[in-house]
XYZ file of C-alpha atoms in Angstrom:
101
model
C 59.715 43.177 93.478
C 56.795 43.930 95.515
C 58.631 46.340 97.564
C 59.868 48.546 94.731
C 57.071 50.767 94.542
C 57.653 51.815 98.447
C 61.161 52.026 97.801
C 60.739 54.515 94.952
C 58.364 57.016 97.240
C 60.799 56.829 99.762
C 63.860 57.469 97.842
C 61.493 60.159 95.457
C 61.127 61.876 99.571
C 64.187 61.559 100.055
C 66.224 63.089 96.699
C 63.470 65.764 97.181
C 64.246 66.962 100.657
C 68.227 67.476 99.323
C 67.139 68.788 95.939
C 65.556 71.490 97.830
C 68.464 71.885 100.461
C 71.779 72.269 98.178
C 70.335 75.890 96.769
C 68.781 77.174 100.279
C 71.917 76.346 102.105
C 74.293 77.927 99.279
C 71.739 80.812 99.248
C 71.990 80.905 102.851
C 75.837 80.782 103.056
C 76.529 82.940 100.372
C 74.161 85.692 101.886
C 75.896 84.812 105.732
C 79.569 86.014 104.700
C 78.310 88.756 102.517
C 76.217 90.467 105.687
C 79.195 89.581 107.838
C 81.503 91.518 105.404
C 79.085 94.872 105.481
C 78.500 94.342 109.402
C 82.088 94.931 109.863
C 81.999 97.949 107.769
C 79.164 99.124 110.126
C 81.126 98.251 113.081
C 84.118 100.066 112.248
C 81.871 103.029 111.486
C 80.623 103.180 114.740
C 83.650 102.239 116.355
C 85.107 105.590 114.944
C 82.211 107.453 114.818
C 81.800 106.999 118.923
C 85.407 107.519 120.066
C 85.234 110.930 117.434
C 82.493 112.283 119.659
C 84.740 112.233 122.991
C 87.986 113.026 121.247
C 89.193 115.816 118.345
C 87.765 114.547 114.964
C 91.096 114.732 113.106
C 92.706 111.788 116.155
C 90.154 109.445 114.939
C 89.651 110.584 111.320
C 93.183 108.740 109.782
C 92.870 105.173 112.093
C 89.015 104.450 110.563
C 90.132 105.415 107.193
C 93.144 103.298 106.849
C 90.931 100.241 108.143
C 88.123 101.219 106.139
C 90.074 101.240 102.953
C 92.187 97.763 104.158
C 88.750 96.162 105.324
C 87.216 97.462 101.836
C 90.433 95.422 100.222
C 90.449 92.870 101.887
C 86.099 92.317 101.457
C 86.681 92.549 97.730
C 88.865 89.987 97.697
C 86.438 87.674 99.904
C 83.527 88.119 97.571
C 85.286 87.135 94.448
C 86.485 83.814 96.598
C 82.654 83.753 97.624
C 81.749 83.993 93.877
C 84.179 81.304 93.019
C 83.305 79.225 95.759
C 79.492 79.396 94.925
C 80.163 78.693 90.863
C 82.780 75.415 92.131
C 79.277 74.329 94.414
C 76.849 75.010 91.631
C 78.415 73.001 88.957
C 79.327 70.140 91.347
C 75.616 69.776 92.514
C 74.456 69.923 88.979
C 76.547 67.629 88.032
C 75.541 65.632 90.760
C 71.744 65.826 89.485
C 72.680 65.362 85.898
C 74.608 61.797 86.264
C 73.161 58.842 84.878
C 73.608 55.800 87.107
């Protein structure tokens, strides 16, 4: 009984320290695959864009359109898994913080 007062502050630190974590690291995930998604858009940009300058334009033109448009698919699809993946998350922490025990 005399410790309980300790106890709380320490367990108040350390609820606090993952109250604050769950939405930066969800914040920080969610924002990691979505740069990686438009980084490979750049890269395939400049992957064409570079090998155009050496060879004829319409060599390169057809090969960084068709992976364009697949990468483009297949990016949409990602980011509506993202999107579900971040709701699923969301509602499990908050349910999390709104148990009674």
């Amino acid at each position: 009984l005399i410790f309980a007062p300790i106890i709380i502050v320490i367990n108040f630190a350390l609820e606090s320290v993952t109250l604050l974590a769950r939405p930066i690291s969800l914040g920080l995930r969610l924002f990691g695959n979505l740069y990686a998604g438009e980084m490979i858009f750049i890269l395939i940009a400049i992957m064409f864009g570079q090998f155009a300058m050496s060879f004829s334009q319409t060599l390169w033109f057809l090969p960084g359109l068709i992976l364009n448009l697949s990468w483009a698919l297949f990016h949409i699809l990602i980011v509506a898994l993202q999107a579900y993946i971040f709701m699923m998350l969301t509602i499990a922490y908050l349910n999390l913080a709104s148990t009674k025990h």
